[in-house]
Structures are given as C-alpha cells and as structure tokens.
C-alpha cells in the first residue's frame, strides 16, 4: 500500500496560520488535499502535524473533511513521520508539503509507477531540482525510512525529512526524475507569505497553472 503524508503546521514564522489561509476560496490545505486526491484515494491521505495547541484548529479542520490526522513532535519532523508511519503502516509513502496549492496530481502517478521496484529507497524530482518549487514529489520506501535512527540526525535533518538522504546519497538508492528543463527549477509556486497567495491566485485563477508544464514530462 502507498500512502500520502502531508507535512503541515500552523506556526510558520513568515506566515503564521498559512495552511488555513484562503486560496481561491478554500483553505490552502484543502487545495493541496484536493489535488492529491485526484491521484490517491482520500483514505490513503494523512495530514502529519504537531501536538502543539497551535495546530488544534488545523487538526479539527482536516478531521471535518473526513481525513486522517497524525500529531507528533513539532521540531523533529523526521521523527513525526516515523511515528506517523507506525500509526499508518504502508510499503511506500509520499511526503508532500502543505504549502503547495498548485501541485499537479498528475505528478504522483509518474512517481508511483516506480513503487513496484525493489531496488529503490527514494523516488524524487528534486535531486537535483528541475521542477518548480511547489511541484516537489518524494516517495520513500517505508522499511528504509523506519530503520534510520532519528536521534542521530542533525537539527537540519530532523527538520527536513529527506535531507539525510540527500546528504548521504551513497547510502541510499535514489532515483531522480528530471523535467528536462533545468530553468523550471528556478520557478516557485510555494506559499511562504501573504504576497505569495496574491501572486499565485492571480497567475492561476483556475488552479491549473502547471498543467501545461506537467504534460511535457508525462
């Protein structure tokens, strides 16, 4: 089984509460979920947030949508994902960030087709990055991920779930999917600020801005 774990929190320093901020008429997190469930059944999607009270509204909203929520450590996101995996076991899982409302669901099948392979630990499109920020898709083999000792990781590796893989590529079997256009990697469709919401809504009122790019690679 393959699941999707959405990394989300309300305590963003640059834009507190952004995952519930409105984007084209819906909370940002709802836009992300809607795009993911174009390719993955809603029952396989879990929002992985923290146990901090600041994330109570997020957890409540996601449960209202009928989706699963897992709550773990705020700062040690790597360990949060390991605990989430224990609660929602699967063979592979996607790591998706909740700040990507224009993520193309079509990217997931492109990665998912490699889930039958036994010779990979991570399938990614950001190593090196040739897809825009906000179009990042990473699929991790659960067995490999669960075996990593989270307590031995650096602070940066604990905060950024796949950083340990990219810092140690010789220890893992990594497949990178290349768009064929390195310039796309310089583009950004991530929401970090209020201004980003205004910019991205204006560029993609129908939410399908990236479709023309994705079609080039599928």
C-alpha positions as CSV (number, residue, x, y, z in Angstrom):
1,X,0.0,0.0,0.0
2,X,1.1,3.6,-0.7
3,X,0.0,6.5,1.4
4,X,0.5,10.2,1.3
5,X,1.7,12.1,4.4
6,X,1.1,15.8,4.2
7,X,3.5,17.8,6.3
8,X,1.6,20.8,7.8
9,X,1.8,23.2,10.8
10,X,0.2,26.5,11.8
11,X,3.3,28.0,13.3
12,X,5.1,29.2,10.2
13,X,7.4,32.1,11.2
14,X,7.0,34.0,8.0
15,X,3.2,33.4,7.6
16,X,1.6,32.0,10.8
17,X,-1.6,30.1,10.1
18,X,-0.9,29.9,6.4
19,X,-2.2,26.4,5.9
20,X,-5.7,27.6,6.7
21,X,-5.4,30.8,4.8
22,X,-7.9,31.2,2.0
23,X,-6.6,30.4,-1.5
24,X,-9.1,30.7,-4.4
25,X,-12.0,30.4,-2.0
26,X,-10.7,27.4,0.1
27,X,-8.2,27.0,2.9
28,X,-4.7,26.3,1.5
29,X,-4.6,22.8,3.0
30,X,-7.9,21.9,1.2
31,X,-6.5,22.9,-2.1
32,X,-3.5,20.6,-1.5
33,X,-5.7,17.7,-0.5
34,X,-8.0,18.2,-3.5
35,X,-5.1,18.0,-5.8
36,X,-3.6,14.9,-4.2
37,X,-6.9,13.0,-4.2
38,X,-7.0,13.3,-7.9
39,X,-4.4,10.6,-7.9
40,X,-4.5,8.9,-4.5
41,X,-7.7,7.8,-2.6
42,X,-8.6,10.1,0.2
43,X,-8.4,7.1,2.6
44,X,-4.7,6.9,2.0
45,X,-4.0,10.5,2.8
46,X,-2.8,11.5,6.3
47,X,-2.1,15.1,7.5
48,X,1.0,14.9,9.8
49,X,1.0,17.9,12.1
50,X,2.3,18.6,15.6
51,X,0.9,18.1,19.1
52,X,1.2,21.8,19.8
53,X,-2.0,23.6,20.7
54,X,-1.4,26.0,17.8
55,X,-2.2,23.1,15.5
56,X,-5.5,22.2,17.1
57,X,-7.5,24.3,14.5
58,X,-5.7,22.5,11.7
59,X,-6.3,19.1,13.1
60,X,-10.0,19.9,13.7
61,X,-10.5,21.2,10.1
62,X,-8.8,18.2,8.5
63,X,-11.0,15.8,10.5
64,X,-14.1,17.7,9.4
65,X,-13.0,17.0,5.9
66,X,-13.0,13.3,6.8
67,X,-9.3,12.8,6.5
68,X,-6.9,11.2,9.0
69,X,-4.7,13.3,11.2
70,X,-1.5,12.3,12.9
71,X,0.1,14.5,15.6
72,X,3.7,14.3,16.7
73,X,6.8,16.4,17.5
74,X,6.8,19.9,16.2
75,X,10.6,20.4,15.6
76,X,11.7,16.8,14.9
77,X,9.6,16.3,11.8
78,X,11.6,13.2,10.8
79,X,10.5,11.5,14.0
80,X,7.0,12.8,13.5
81,X,6.9,11.0,10.1
82,X,8.4,7.8,11.6
83,X,5.6,7.8,14.3
84,X,3.0,8.5,11.6
85,X,4.3,5.6,9.7
86,X,3.9,3.3,12.7
87,X,0.3,4.5,13.1
88,X,-0.4,4.2,9.4
89,X,1.8,1.5,8.0
90,X,2.4,1.2,4.3
91,X,5.1,0.0,1.9
92,X,5.8,3.4,0.4
93,X,4.7,6.9,1.4
94,X,4.7,10.3,-0.4
95,X,6.0,13.3,1.5
96,X,4.1,16.4,0.4
97,X,4.3,19.9,1.9
98,X,1.0,21.7,2.7
99,X,2.3,25.0,1.1
100,X,1.9,23.8,-2.5
101,X,-1.7,24.6,-3.6
102,X,-0.9,24.3,-7.3
103,X,0.7,20.8,-7.0
104,X,-0.2,18.8,-10.0
105,X,-1.8,15.5,-9.1
106,X,-0.5,14.1,-12.4
107,X,3.0,14.1,-10.9
108,X,2.1,11.4,-8.4
109,X,1.4,8.6,-10.9
110,X,4.7,9.5,-12.6
111,X,6.4,8.6,-9.4
112,X,4.0,5.9,-8.3
113,X,4.9,3.7,-11.2
114,X,8.2,3.0,-9.5
115,X,6.6,1.6,-6.4
116,X,6.9,-1.9,-7.7
117,X,10.7,-1.7,-7.8
118,X,12.7,-3.4,-5.0
119,X,15.9,-1.6,-5.8
120,X,15.0,1.9,-4.7
121,X,14.7,3.7,-1.3
122,X,13.6,7.1,-2.6
123,X,12.0,8.4,-5.8
124,X,12.2,12.2,-6.1
125,X,12.0,15.1,-8.5
126,X,14.2,17.4,-6.5
127,X,17.7,15.8,-6.6
128,X,18.7,17.9,-8.5
129,X,15.6,20.1,-8.8
130,X,14.3,20.5,-12.3
131,X,10.7,21.0,-11.4
132,X,9.4,24.3,-9.8
133,X,9.2,24.6,-6.0
134,X,5.6,23.7,-5.2
135,X,5.8,20.8,-7.6
136,X,8.0,18.7,-5.4
137,X,7.1,15.0,-5.0
138,X,9.1,12.5,-3.0
139,X,8.2,8.8,-2.4
140,X,10.0,6.9,0.3
141,X,10.3,3.2,1.0
142,X,8.9,2.7,4.5
143,X,11.3,0.0,5.5
144,X,14.3,2.0,4.8
145,X,12.9,5.2,6.4
146,X,11.8,3.4,9.6
147,X,15.3,1.9,10.1
148,X,17.0,5.3,10.3
149,X,18.0,6.4,13.8
150,X,16.3,9.8,14.1
151,X,18.1,10.7,17.3
152,X,21.5,10.7,15.5
153,X,20.4,13.2,12.8
154,X,21.5,16.8,12.7
155,X,18.9,19.5,13.6
156,X,18.5,20.3,9.9
157,X,18.0,16.6,9.0
158,X,15.3,16.4,11.8
159,X,13.5,19.4,10.4
160,X,13.7,18.4,6.7
161,X,12.6,14.8,6.3
162,X,14.6,13.8,3.3
163,X,17.7,15.9,3.9
164,X,19.5,12.9,5.4
165,X,19.0,11.0,2.1
166,X,20.4,13.8,0.1
167,X,23.3,14.4,2.4
168,X,24.2,10.7,2.1
169,X,23.4,9.6,-1.4
170,X,25.9,6.8,-1.3
171,X,23.9,5.1,1.5
172,X,20.6,5.1,-0.4
173,X,19.2,4.0,-3.7
174,X,17.8,7.3,-5.1
175,X,16.0,7.7,-8.4
176,X,15.6,11.3,-9.6
177,X,13.0,12.3,-12.2
178,X,14.2,15.1,-14.4
179,X,11.9,17.5,-16.2
180,X,14.4,18.1,-19.0
181,X,14.3,21.8,-18.4
182,X,16.6,23.0,-15.5
183,X,15.2,26.5,-15.8
184,X,11.9,25.2,-14.4
185,X,13.7,24.5,-11.1
186,X,14.1,28.3,-10.7
187,X,10.4,28.9,-10.6
188,X,8.3,28.9,-7.4
189,X,4.7,28.1,-6.7
190,X,5.1,27.7,-3.0
191,X,3.2,29.8,-0.5
192,X,5.6,31.3,2.1
193,X,4.0,34.8,2.5
194,X,0.6,36.5,2.1
195,X,2.1,38.1,-1.1
196,X,2.6,34.6,-2.5
197,X,-1.1,33.9,-2.2
198,X,-1.9,37.0,-4.0
199,X,0.6,36.3,-6.7
200,X,-0.3,32.7,-7.3
201,X,-4.1,33.3,-7.2
202,X,-3.6,36.0,-9.8
203,X,-1.5,33.7,-12.0
204,X,-3.7,30.7,-11.7
205,X,-7.4,31.6,-11.0
206,X,-8.5,28.1,-12.2
207,X,-5.8,26.3,-10.2
208,X,-4.3,24.6,-13.3
209,X,-1.2,26.8,-14.0
210,X,1.3,24.0,-14.1
211,X,-0.7,21.6,-16.3
212,X,1.0,22.8,-19.5
213,X,4.4,22.0,-17.9
214,X,3.4,18.6,-16.5
215,X,2.1,17.4,-19.9
216,X,5.6,17.8,-21.3
217,X,7.0,15.2,-18.9
218,X,4.3,12.5,-18.7
